[in-house]
Amino acid sequence: MILKMSKVSIIGPKKSLHEVMDTVYRAGVLHVESAPDLVKGTPFVDKVALTIEQKKELAELERLSSIARKTINILSPRFLMSAETTVKQTALSIEKAKATIEKAGNTVEGLNSDIRKLEQQLLLYRRYEKVLTALYPLIEIIPESAFMDYTGITLYKKEATLPLLEDALQGITYGRHELFKKDIDRETTACIVVYPKEFSQKIKAILHEENISEIVMPFDLSETPMIESVKIILQKTATLSNDIQEIERTLHKFACEEFYELSLSSRIIELEIEQIQVISELYGTKNTFFLYGWLPDMAIKSFMKTINEKFHNIVVLDVLPAMPEERENIPVILSNPGIIRPFEILTKFLALPQYGTFDPTPLLAIFFPVFFGLILGDIGYGIIAFMASLWVIWRWRKNEVVRGLGSIFMVSTFAAIIFGFIFGEFFGNLGELIGIHPVIDRSKSLIPFLIFTILIGGLHISIGLVIGIIVAINSRDTKNAIARSLKLLFVITLYGMAAIFYGLLPQSMLHIMVISVLVIVGALIFVEKWLAPFEAMKLVVNILSYSRIMGFGAASIFLASIANRLSAMPRNIFIGIIIGIFFHLINLALGLYAPAIQTLRLNYVEFFDKFFYPGGREYKPWGK
Amino acid sequence: MELGLIAIGAGLAIGLAAIATAIVQAKIGAAGIGAIIEKPELLGRILILLVIPETLVILGFVIAVIILSTPR
């Protein structure tokens, strides 16, 4: 059900603005709306300006909100990975929230920047690691000397530059050099050339001319002797990973301990920002302010009482009539009884219905479990899934959405158990073995089951069309009301023709039915122009689409039977049981996924299409 | 011979419908993922668009069942 909403205006003196806003905020029921255009365009009416203190506070809060978002982004992957988390049950004041964000921001930013720096360093050193590991044994045997110099180089084997280089070195040093080489991989050789210092310039020039890559140490080690640099790099490559892991652990611990408090602080700051921003959106004259908003009818009385008691004769609260042009903008709040409420998740998953239209949640709460049960229809699978749903509800009892989804599956799997008894299915065809006899054996009566599902489809679509007609009449949408009535007649006539085909109605009525179909389609063309034939065809396809209930149901039972047959094949009973469990688990996973998706599709596409107006604005009350 | 042809007919009915569904779903799926990355709140609508072509394969399955179940 969509709750009835009312628009209210609150007009009062500017000096009471903050007190009024605080009261409205604490009441937490008003969905604040911008002032109507008529008011905005009135002379002497302008936006309510924020004071300098408020502007400063807003800037500070926005800075903290930005820090909080950034910190939460860094912490959330670590927090999600952790099993142990600490929830601090403390009430947070705004000052505490600010301090928490500031502290967490500094700590996390510091640790994160340390990780980034170390990772960059590690990345740099890793580039050298391969070459230096190959060269290290060679460098170690080079004696320390004040008169000798050495250069590290890498050569591509296929370019065959080594003999040419040796000749060139011979020409420069007249044999007073030593060249050590070691293969790095199939393509590259690393070399160390040791020579007297006086040939340094000439050797470096020849290397440059021949385009031979000299090993240049990282910038931070450029002043360190090569042998020392190599030792440092190899040592640091090993320790840097440990350092990074150590900081990661600290960050992970911090995420486990502080994430909840940080998230809560961030929310408090966001609410504070909202509070100031709402004030900046208000309009008023020099001495008065105007506040507009929507709230549910049921909350008006207590809201009026609160305002009148606190601001008697100071503030005027009026309930305004909703203008027809405002209809699409009226916020929507769904309200359904306890057992149906979880199904609101499925409605919202598609979209919120527009205000003044129909909330399909109660019908979804009936048809979703029924269709799901019809497709799965197995006692064994149903019991396992039912137990799993109970566990999900218990495990995530504090998470409203997951708990809701668990409740939906609990009801749906219960329906699957009931249909399991009707179809006599227990892990496929094992029902017979334990004495469960089918009332209807769907594996042996596919065609009757197909006809049954198509009948259900016709009924479901007819219900959708009836609701669609009521919604169209309520919205004074005559064209749609007539078109939907004609479509309903078309569906009834089609079923009439099918009844004649199966001998349930006399053959003499066939002429009447054919003429009726032609008249209905003609009238539809008159109402919906060239789209009408497609709409009629779409209705037929919509109805046939319900045959998926039979299709997926049959697939489920055949797969279960195959699993049973495979498990009976091996001579060893334990291998047979393992095979059986494995294939039944696969079938169970498919058996839960496919019915859920197909049932949603039947409801969203075939059913909702007849009456649903998506695009409702969510009711977001301003306040605590 | 006749039984073999009936089986081939049923196989073609579901097989060709499945290929057609797969081609269409591949295109909708690829575009849908792109849209969801931009706007995660579209997941519900994209899911519906994605399963719309499945009607083809369901109809193919129904035809195959009817072919196989027709009394001879």
XYZ file of C-alpha atoms in Angstrom:
696
model
C 0.000 0.000 0.000
C 1.202 3.515 -0.800
C 0.669 5.802 2.175
C -1.412 8.929 1.647
C 0.756 12.041 1.842
C -0.015 15.660 2.654
C 1.825 18.828 1.874
C 2.396 21.291 4.679
C 3.723 24.807 4.825
C 5.290 26.332 7.911
C 5.579 30.099 8.046
C 7.153 31.919 10.938
C 9.428 34.761 12.018
C 13.070 34.487 10.999
C 14.267 34.874 14.570
C 12.589 31.516 15.398
C 13.966 29.788 12.297
C 16.679 27.761 14.009
C 14.415 26.686 16.825
C 11.715 25.619 14.347
C 14.231 23.795 12.165
C 15.589 21.999 15.188
C 12.061 20.875 16.168
C 11.287 19.711 12.607
C 14.613 17.902 12.476
C 13.920 16.124 15.762
C 10.392 15.159 14.639
C 12.069 13.466 11.633
C 8.921 13.083 9.500
C 9.027 15.983 7.066
C 10.324 15.391 3.518
C 11.507 18.950 2.895
C 10.540 20.380 -0.482
C 11.643 23.494 -2.283
C 9.209 26.432 -2.176
C 6.652 26.480 -5.037
C 7.586 28.618 -8.070
C 4.711 30.944 -7.259
C 6.311 31.792 -3.893
C 9.846 32.056 -5.337
C 8.665 34.657 -7.876
C 6.889 36.868 -5.370
C 8.422 40.329 -4.775
C 10.474 40.710 -1.557
C 10.845 36.920 -1.300
C 14.375 35.574 -1.488
C 16.536 32.673 -0.322
C 17.280 32.640 3.413
C 20.963 33.597 3.725
C 23.275 31.616 5.995
C 25.105 33.471 8.765
C 28.918 33.718 8.601
C 29.209 31.124 11.415
C 26.955 28.737 9.515
C 28.990 29.182 6.331
C 32.221 28.495 8.248
C 30.659 25.460 9.922
C 29.406 24.147 6.533
C 32.888 24.491 5.006
C 34.434 22.654 7.977
C 31.828 19.885 7.850
C 32.323 19.426 4.102
C 36.092 19.143 4.626
C 35.549 16.485 7.310
C 33.006 14.658 5.147
C 35.537 14.519 2.314
C 38.205 13.129 4.700
C 35.711 10.596 6.053
C 34.767 9.397 2.535
C 38.413 9.042 1.573
C 39.269 7.181 4.791
C 36.242 4.885 4.491
C 37.238 4.087 0.887
C 40.696 3.025 2.092
C 39.394 1.049 5.075
C 36.302 -0.616 3.630
C 38.074 -3.368 1.587
C 40.128 -4.285 4.684
C 37.040 -4.158 6.892
C 34.997 -6.360 4.531
C 37.731 -8.996 4.514
C 37.869 -9.250 8.281
C 35.762 -11.672 10.280
C 36.352 -10.034 13.659
C 35.039 -6.531 14.020
C 34.431 -4.338 17.018
C 31.168 -2.477 17.391
C 31.412 0.312 19.922
C 27.989 1.018 21.382
C 28.664 4.640 22.256
C 26.538 7.688 21.633
C 28.452 10.086 19.408
C 28.196 13.827 19.750
C 29.022 16.054 16.805
C 32.288 17.088 18.470
C 33.252 13.457 19.069
C 32.368 12.629 15.451
C 34.615 15.452 14.206
C 37.487 14.272 16.411
C 37.036 10.654 15.295
C 37.172 11.591 11.610
C 40.174 13.873 12.082
C 42.099 11.202 14.016
C 41.168 8.346 11.685
C 41.921 10.505 8.640
C 45.421 11.380 9.866
C 46.270 7.824 10.942
C 44.948 6.128 7.815
C 46.364 8.728 5.429
C 49.795 8.376 7.097
C 49.778 4.578 6.936
C 48.410 4.540 3.413
C 51.015 6.980 2.155
C 53.747 4.852 3.815
C 52.445 1.796 1.967
C 52.381 3.709 -1.323
C 55.965 4.932 -0.860
C 57.249 1.468 0.055
C 55.388 -0.121 -2.843
C 56.925 2.348 -5.280
C 60.373 1.649 -3.871
C 59.789 -2.084 -4.074
C 58.611 -1.783 -7.644
C 61.778 0.161 -8.520
C 64.122 -2.261 -6.732
C 62.415 -5.306 -8.267
C 63.389 -4.006 -11.690
C 67.052 -4.278 -10.642
C 66.675 -7.477 -8.639
C 66.970 -9.908 -11.569
C 70.086 -8.329 -13.043
C 71.795 -7.692 -9.707
C 71.135 -11.212 -8.411
C 73.017 -12.485 -11.480
C 75.830 -9.965 -11.058
C 76.219 -10.148 -7.278
C 78.585 -13.200 -7.235
C 80.777 -11.465 -9.864
C 80.858 -8.146 -8.003
C 81.842 -9.945 -4.791
C 85.069 -11.308 -6.344
C 86.162 -7.898 -7.637
C 88.882 -6.590 -5.264
C 88.400 -3.115 -3.745
C 90.899 -0.682 -5.312
C 91.267 3.096 -5.479
C 92.724 2.812 -9.020
C 90.135 0.518 -10.526
C 86.611 1.279 -11.770
C 83.855 -1.017 -12.938
C 80.685 -0.741 -14.981
C 77.711 -3.073 -15.159
C 76.050 -3.643 -18.543
C 73.337 -5.821 -20.077
C 73.607 -7.278 -23.589
C 71.080 -8.932 -25.878
C 72.498 -12.272 -26.985
C 70.926 -12.212 -30.430
C 72.671 -8.922 -31.291
C 76.057 -10.670 -30.772
C 77.693 -7.499 -29.467
C 79.930 -9.258 -26.931
C 82.876 -10.080 -29.299
C 82.726 -6.557 -30.758
C 82.722 -5.065 -27.250
C 85.706 -7.172 -26.209
C 87.628 -5.964 -29.294
C 86.746 -2.358 -28.514
C 87.831 -2.725 -24.858
C 91.078 -4.357 -26.008
C 91.721 -1.367 -28.249
C 91.166 1.105 -25.399
C 92.884 -0.614 -22.435
C 95.445 -2.784 -24.334
C 94.374 -5.800 -22.315
C 94.270 -4.021 -18.934
C 90.623 -4.883 -18.334
C 88.597 -7.835 -17.157
C 85.081 -8.753 -18.364
C 82.911 -11.027 -16.187
C 79.654 -12.278 -17.654
C 76.626 -14.235 -16.532
C 73.386 -15.157 -18.311
C 70.243 -13.616 -16.807
C 67.851 -15.482 -19.077
C 67.717 -16.905 -22.603
C 67.948 -13.490 -24.222
C 70.081 -11.350 -21.911
C 73.585 -11.502 -20.489
C 74.764 -9.318 -17.621
C 78.439 -8.242 -17.617
C 80.820 -6.402 -15.323
C 83.769 -4.641 -16.913
C 86.677 -3.859 -14.553
C 89.303 -1.408 -15.797
C 91.812 1.231 -14.589
C 90.160 4.532 -13.698
C 91.990 6.482 -16.440
C 89.960 4.635 -19.144
C 86.587 5.435 -17.529
C 85.601 8.229 -19.927
C 86.619 6.384 -23.085
C 84.861 3.161 -22.050
C 81.647 4.988 -21.106
C 81.773 6.855 -24.434
C 82.120 3.626 -26.425
C 79.237 2.033 -24.500
C 77.130 5.091 -25.285
C 78.119 5.057 -28.994
C 77.315 1.350 -29.357
C 74.008 1.811 -27.563
C 74.921 -0.707 -24.858
C 72.727 -0.295 -21.781
C 74.719 0.536 -18.702
C 73.204 -0.455 -15.348
C 72.364 2.837 -13.626
C 71.579 2.609 -9.930
C 68.423 4.220 -8.486
C 68.691 7.934 -7.704
C 68.833 7.401 -3.901
C 71.861 5.103 -4.348
C 73.636 7.072 -7.081
C 76.355 8.245 -4.654
C 76.846 4.790 -3.103
C 79.535 2.469 -4.546
C 78.094 -0.206 -6.826
C 78.961 -3.119 -4.562
C 77.197 -1.393 -1.641
C 74.212 -0.475 -3.823
C 73.783 -4.065 -4.930
C 73.852 -5.282 -1.331
C 71.319 -2.616 -0.244
C 68.946 -3.336 -3.121
C 68.967 -7.088 -2.620
C 68.523 -6.697 1.121
C 65.751 -4.108 0.833
C 63.795 -6.092 -1.749
C 63.523 -8.821 0.824
C 62.590 -6.546 3.757
C 60.286 -4.083 1.951
C 57.576 -6.722 1.444
C 57.641 -7.464 5.167
C 57.445 -3.758 5.997
C 54.418 -3.362 3.689
C 52.738 -6.382 5.248
C 53.367 -4.999 8.722
C 51.696 -1.660 7.859
C 48.861 -3.561 6.132
C 48.297 -5.475 9.373
C 48.164 -2.231 11.361
C 45.692 -0.777 8.854
C 43.605 -3.945 8.970
C 43.493 -3.845 12.787
C 42.545 -0.177 12.680
C 39.749 -0.969 10.188
C 38.378 -3.730 12.459
C 38.400 -1.503 15.529
C 37.380 1.878 14.172
C 35.306 1.315 11.008
C 31.881 1.333 12.700
C 32.625 4.468 14.690
C 34.053 6.176 11.616
C 31.002 5.280 9.498
C 28.705 6.544 12.228
C 30.715 9.769 12.552
C 30.585 10.232 8.787
C 26.790 9.829 8.849
C 26.493 12.359 11.695
C 28.548 14.874 9.712
C 26.426 14.255 6.608
C 23.253 14.874 8.620
C 24.717 18.112 9.979
C 25.546 19.193 6.425
C 22.004 18.294 5.322
C 20.625 20.364 8.176
C 22.566 23.480 7.154
C 21.945 22.902 3.450
C 18.192 22.652 4.013
C 18.288 26.067 5.694
C 20.108 27.497 2.683
C 17.320 26.182 0.409
C 14.583 27.962 2.337
C 12.855 31.099 1.094
C 11.563 34.033 3.076
C 11.065 37.773 3.311
C 13.159 40.119 5.411
C 11.501 38.940 8.633
C 9.778 35.643 7.822
C 10.690 32.196 6.505
C 8.660 29.628 4.531
C 9.218 25.908 4.907
C 7.425 23.373 2.679
C 7.388 19.591 2.849
C 5.520 16.323 2.577
C 4.616 13.929 5.347
C 2.349 10.882 5.709
C -1.254 11.692 6.657
C -0.950 9.540 9.755
C 1.904 11.697 11.070
C 0.192 15.076 10.562
C -1.673 15.162 13.873
C 1.353 14.559 16.078
C 3.520 16.846 13.918
C 0.976 19.703 14.186
C 0.693 19.116 17.915
C 4.460 19.315 18.370
C 4.756 22.542 16.354
C 1.689 24.206 17.874
C 2.674 23.349 21.435
C 6.155 24.721 21.020
C 5.456 27.743 18.789
C 1.887 28.666 19.708
C 0.824 31.890 17.916
C 4.346 32.341 16.507
C 4.442 29.822 13.667
C 1.603 29.012 11.232
C 1.337 25.424 9.977
C -1.047 24.783 7.061
C -1.978 21.582 5.267
C -2.044 22.427 1.541
C -3.934 20.623 -1.226
C -1.661 18.747 -3.652
C -1.798 20.281 -7.136
C -2.389 17.890 -10.087
C 0.974 18.917 -11.611
C 2.702 17.926 -8.364
C 1.396 14.340 -8.489
C 4.550 12.854 -10.034
C 6.739 14.582 -7.439
C 4.901 13.463 -4.333
C 7.272 11.247 -2.330
C 6.262 7.616 -1.997
C 6.348 5.484 1.131
C 5.275 1.839 0.988
C 3.593 0.428 4.069
C 2.626 -3.237 4.238
C 1.873 -5.645 7.087
C 4.782 -7.569 8.674
C 4.729 -10.774 6.616
C 4.388 -8.882 3.319
C 6.927 -6.154 4.154
C 10.058 -8.100 3.063
C 8.582 -8.324 -0.449
C 8.860 -4.515 -0.688
C 12.553 -5.206 -1.426
C 11.537 -6.936 -4.669
C 9.211 -4.084 -5.646
C 11.904 -1.489 -4.941
C 14.453 -3.635 -6.802
C 12.565 -2.710 -9.978
C 11.442 0.807 -9.062
C 9.158 2.618 -6.668
C 5.597 3.003 -7.957
C 4.439 6.550 -8.593
C 2.243 8.202 -5.993
C -1.474 7.524 -6.527
C -0.847 4.273 -8.423
C -0.895 0.690 -7.130
C 1.692 -0.937 -4.856
C 2.123 -4.481 -6.196
C 3.894 -5.778 -3.046
C 0.884 -7.737 -1.600
C 0.331 -9.517 -4.929
C 4.061 -10.177 -5.243
C 3.940 -11.749 -1.761
C 1.350 -14.232 -3.090
C 2.576 -14.955 -6.612
C 6.336 -15.024 -5.993
C 6.245 -17.952 -3.502
C 3.555 -19.778 -5.533
C 5.485 -19.621 -8.817
C 8.771 -20.400 -7.041
C 7.163 -23.409 -5.357
C 5.608 -24.589 -8.618
C 9.000 -24.530 -10.356
C 11.141 -26.021 -7.555
C 8.419 -28.313 -6.122
C 10.682 -30.751 -4.272
C 10.489 -31.703 -0.589
C 14.222 -32.458 -0.218
C 15.513 -29.326 -1.944
C 12.782 -27.300 -0.224
C 13.794 -28.454 3.275
C 17.505 -27.715 2.670
C 16.727 -24.260 1.250
C 14.227 -23.579 4.064
C 16.864 -24.381 6.694
C 19.387 -22.228 4.829
C 16.879 -19.332 4.808
C 16.372 -19.660 8.563
C 20.144 -19.571 9.055
C 20.448 -16.454 6.825
C 17.700 -14.711 8.824
C 19.451 -15.590 12.112
C 22.990 -14.829 10.882
C 22.110 -11.422 9.402
C 19.323 -10.516 11.824
C 20.665 -6.955 12.086
C 20.843 -6.389 8.337
C 17.330 -5.465 7.235
C 17.822 -6.211 3.516
C 19.524 -9.608 3.928
C 17.031 -10.597 6.620
C 14.203 -9.552 4.285
C 15.615 -11.623 1.422
C 15.960 -14.557 3.839
C 12.279 -14.186 4.787
C 11.245 -14.133 1.111
C 13.182 -17.355 0.508
C 11.781 -18.919 3.674
C 8.191 -18.388 2.474
C 9.073 -19.447 -1.097
C 10.889 -22.624 -0.069
C 7.980 -23.513 2.228
C 5.748 -23.279 -0.856
C 8.273 -25.534 -2.662
C 7.905 -28.143 0.122
C 4.087 -28.057 -0.184
C 4.247 -28.426 -3.980
C 6.855 -31.153 -3.415
C 4.210 -33.181 -1.566
C 1.689 -32.547 -4.361
C 4.181 -33.619 -7.059
C 5.567 -36.448 -4.876
C 9.141 -35.274 -5.432
C 11.932 -35.839 -2.916
C 15.353 -35.173 -4.464
C 13.716 -35.951 -7.819
C 12.219 -39.378 -8.126
C 13.278 -40.675 -4.684
C 9.824 -39.801 -3.298
C 8.358 -43.159 -4.296
C 11.125 -44.978 -2.386
C 10.138 -43.376 0.919
C 6.420 -43.766 0.340
C 5.485 -40.288 -0.939
C 2.913 -40.740 -3.689
C 2.289 -37.878 -6.106
C -1.126 -36.277 -6.391
C 0.042 -34.988 -9.778
C 3.139 -36.577 -11.330
C 4.434 -33.684 -13.434
C 7.300 -35.709 -14.923
C 4.754 -37.984 -16.596
C 2.120 -35.380 -17.454
C 4.060 -32.588 -19.118
C 1.289 -31.487 -21.481
C -1.417 -31.228 -18.782
C 1.103 -29.349 -16.609
C 1.854 -27.041 -19.559
C -1.850 -26.303 -19.989
C -2.128 -25.676 -16.238
C 0.722 -23.143 -16.289
C -0.824 -21.340 -19.264
C -4.119 -21.163 -17.380
C -2.255 -19.653 -14.415
C -0.666 -17.174 -16.813
C -4.063 -16.099 -18.134
C -5.364 -15.641 -14.591
C -2.268 -13.681 -13.498
C -2.391 -11.382 -16.515
C -6.153 -10.880 -16.120
C -5.616 -9.812 -12.490
C -2.941 -7.386 -13.727
C -5.325 -5.966 -16.329
C -8.160 -5.542 -13.777
C -5.786 -3.622 -11.476
C -4.586 -1.625 -14.483
C -8.182 -0.635 -15.303
C -8.805 0.482 -11.684
C -5.559 2.490 -11.595
C -6.378 4.133 -14.957
C -9.900 5.034 -13.785
C -8.500 6.498 -10.548
C -5.986 8.558 -12.541
C -8.791 9.636 -14.952
C -6.803 8.055 -17.783
C -9.794 7.078 -19.960
C -7.761 5.908 -22.958
C -5.732 3.405 -20.913
C -8.828 2.260 -19.015
C -10.601 1.416 -22.319
C -7.472 -0.187 -23.846
C -6.940 -2.405 -20.771
C -10.620 -3.383 -20.700
C -10.383 -4.429 -24.358
C -7.216 -6.425 -23.618
C -8.977 -8.181 -20.736
C -11.858 -9.078 -23.077
C -9.290 -10.299 -25.627
C -7.709 -12.637 -23.024
C -11.134 -13.959 -21.948
C -12.090 -14.566 -25.605
C -8.809 -16.413 -26.246
C -9.529 -18.705 -23.294
C -13.065 -19.154 -24.608
C -11.640 -20.348 -27.934
C -9.283 -22.726 -26.093
C -12.264 -24.074 -24.127
C -14.105 -24.762 -27.415
C -10.967 -26.539 -28.734
C -10.901 -28.814 -25.673
C -14.650 -29.458 -25.898
C -15.547 -27.536 -22.735
C -17.798 -25.147 -24.695
C -20.028 -26.043 -27.673
C -18.498 -25.731 -31.173
C -21.349 -23.389 -32.140
C -19.798 -20.657 -30.018
C -16.645 -20.585 -32.166
C -18.158 -18.081 -34.630
C -19.108 -15.750 -31.800
C -15.583 -15.974 -30.366
C -13.853 -15.297 -33.719
C -16.103 -12.309 -34.392
C -15.462 -11.075 -30.820
C -11.687 -11.267 -31.329
C -11.933 -9.296 -34.584
C -14.184 -6.660 -32.994
C -11.879 -6.342 -29.956
C -8.739 -5.984 -32.094
C -10.583 -3.443 -34.291
C -11.566 -1.437 -31.214
C -7.973 -1.677 -29.922
C -6.699 -0.279 -33.231
C -9.131 2.595 -32.795
C -7.810 3.303 -29.276
C -4.103 2.494 -29.596
C -3.633 3.095 -33.359
C -0.989 1.000 -35.140
C 0.415 -0.444 -31.889
C -2.778 -2.446 -31.244
C -1.949 -5.624 -33.277
C 1.441 -5.786 -31.546
C -0.189 -5.300 -28.153
C -2.610 -8.168 -28.877
C 0.282 -10.374 -30.018
C 2.263 -9.348 -26.909
C -0.596 -10.545 -24.711
C -0.495 -13.980 -26.361
C 3.294 -14.175 -25.916
C 2.934 -12.987 -22.291
C 0.544 -15.824 -21.550
C 2.686 -18.424 -23.322
C 5.660 -17.137 -21.319
C 4.184 -18.786 -18.219
C 5.058 -22.137 -19.801
C 8.523 -21.500 -18.309
C 7.029 -22.689 -15.001
C 6.607 -26.097 -16.634
C 9.909 -25.865 -18.541
C 12.146 -25.073 -15.572
C 10.164 -27.393 -13.295
C 10.614 -30.299 -15.715
C 14.327 -29.490 -16.128
C 14.733 -29.558 -12.330
C 13.112 -32.984 -11.912
C 14.958 -34.515 -14.901
C 18.319 -33.266 -13.572
C 17.508 -34.688 -10.123
C 16.609 -38.043 -11.720
C 19.908 -38.044 -13.636
C 21.771 -37.345 -10.366
C 20.009 -40.337 -8.782
C 20.791 -42.562 -11.766
C 24.483 -41.535 -11.754
C 24.790 -42.161 -8.024
C 23.374 -45.672 -8.487
C 25.953 -46.573 -11.162
C 29.173 -47.187 -9.139
C 29.453 -50.475 -7.230
C 30.963 -48.740 -4.200
C 28.134 -47.240 -2.155
C 30.283 -44.371 -0.770
C 31.358 -43.238 -4.241
C 27.699 -43.417 -5.247
C 26.698 -41.215 -2.304
C 29.441 -38.671 -3.103
C 28.378 -38.520 -6.777
C 24.742 -38.168 -5.708
C 25.501 -35.345 -3.261
C 27.652 -33.529 -5.830
C 25.041 -33.577 -8.597
C 22.171 -32.813 -6.233
C 24.088 -29.780 -4.910
C 24.535 -28.509 -8.474
C 20.856 -29.070 -9.155
C 19.918 -27.368 -5.891
C 21.983 -24.283 -6.805
C 20.330 -24.177 -10.237
C 16.995 -24.990 -8.647
C 17.176 -21.941 -6.387
C 18.623 -19.470 -8.891
C 16.450 -20.247 -11.914
C 13.043 -20.168 -10.155
C 13.943 -16.896 -8.399
C 14.967 -15.175 -11.638
C 12.127 -16.626 -13.705
C 9.515 -15.808 -11.073
C 10.797 -12.256 -10.829
C 10.664 -11.968 -14.590
C 7.066 -13.252 -14.772
C 6.051 -10.685 -12.192
C 8.099 -7.749 -13.508
C 7.606 -8.216 -17.247
C 4.321 -10.038 -17.733
C 2.374 -8.849 -14.678
C 3.609 -5.363 -13.677
C 3.488 -4.245 -17.305
C -0.320 -4.184 -17.077
C -0.662 -1.647 -14.273
C 2.681 -0.522 -12.857
C 3.810 3.107 -13.142
C 7.497 3.196 -12.105
C 9.461 6.304 -11.150
C 8.108 7.206 -7.720
C 10.238 9.551 -5.589
C 11.468 7.953 -2.394
C 10.181 9.548 0.822
C 13.247 10.808 2.676
C 12.262 12.451 5.944
C 14.612 15.140 7.087
C 15.957 14.576 10.569
C 17.135 12.077 13.090
C 13.422 -43.440 -39.108
C 10.292 -41.486 -38.229
C 11.266 -41.430 -34.532
C 14.718 -40.131 -35.435
C 13.268 -37.300 -37.524
C 10.900 -36.386 -34.699
C 13.833 -36.253 -32.258
C 15.851 -34.095 -34.707
C 12.838 -31.790 -35.110
C 12.481 -31.415 -31.348
C 16.231 -30.833 -31.001
C 16.177 -28.145 -33.693
C 13.182 -26.422 -32.093
C 14.974 -25.961 -28.782
C 18.530 -25.693 -30.163
C 17.865 -22.910 -32.671
C 15.752 -21.026 -30.121
C 18.573 -21.345 -27.595
C 21.142 -19.990 -30.104
C 18.884 -17.031 -30.885
C 18.398 -16.337 -27.170
C 22.134 -16.579 -26.540
C 22.951 -14.085 -29.316
C 20.428 -11.562 -28.024
C 21.370 -12.071 -24.358
C 25.055 -11.592 -25.154
C 24.319 -8.182 -26.641
C 21.937 -7.102 -23.882
C 24.304 -8.438 -21.220
C 27.309 -6.548 -22.554
C 25.380 -3.291 -22.829
C 23.727 -3.921 -19.456
C 27.009 -4.392 -17.605
C 28.205 -1.077 -19.046
C 25.041 0.621 -17.843
C 25.238 -0.952 -14.349
C 28.824 0.261 -13.918
C 27.648 3.790 -14.680
C 24.434 3.508 -12.634
C 24.286 0.560 -10.197
C 20.641 1.346 -9.376
C 19.691 0.105 -12.863
C 20.449 -3.520 -11.877
C 16.748 -4.427 -11.524
C 15.755 -3.066 -14.917
C 18.789 -4.532 -16.690
C 18.010 -7.941 -15.180
C 14.550 -7.739 -16.705
C 15.900 -6.723 -20.091
C 18.390 -9.585 -19.889
C 15.782 -12.270 -19.273
C 13.272 -11.008 -21.858
C 14.736 -13.060 -24.770
C 14.447 -16.246 -22.693
C 10.852 -16.434 -23.873
C 12.275 -17.611 -27.222
C 13.971 -20.666 -25.740
C 10.968 -21.407 -23.526
C 8.712 -21.384 -26.583
C 11.250 -23.639 -28.338
C 11.123 -25.998 -25.361
C 7.328 -26.042 -25.418
C 7.319 -26.845 -29.145
C 9.868 -29.624 -28.547
C 7.707 -31.113 -25.755
C 4.610 -30.925 -27.976
C 6.479 -32.590 -30.878
C 7.683 -35.399 -28.604
C 4.357 -35.831 -26.816
C 2.099 -35.856 -29.896
C 0.526 -39.334 -30.072
C 1.606 -41.372 -33.120
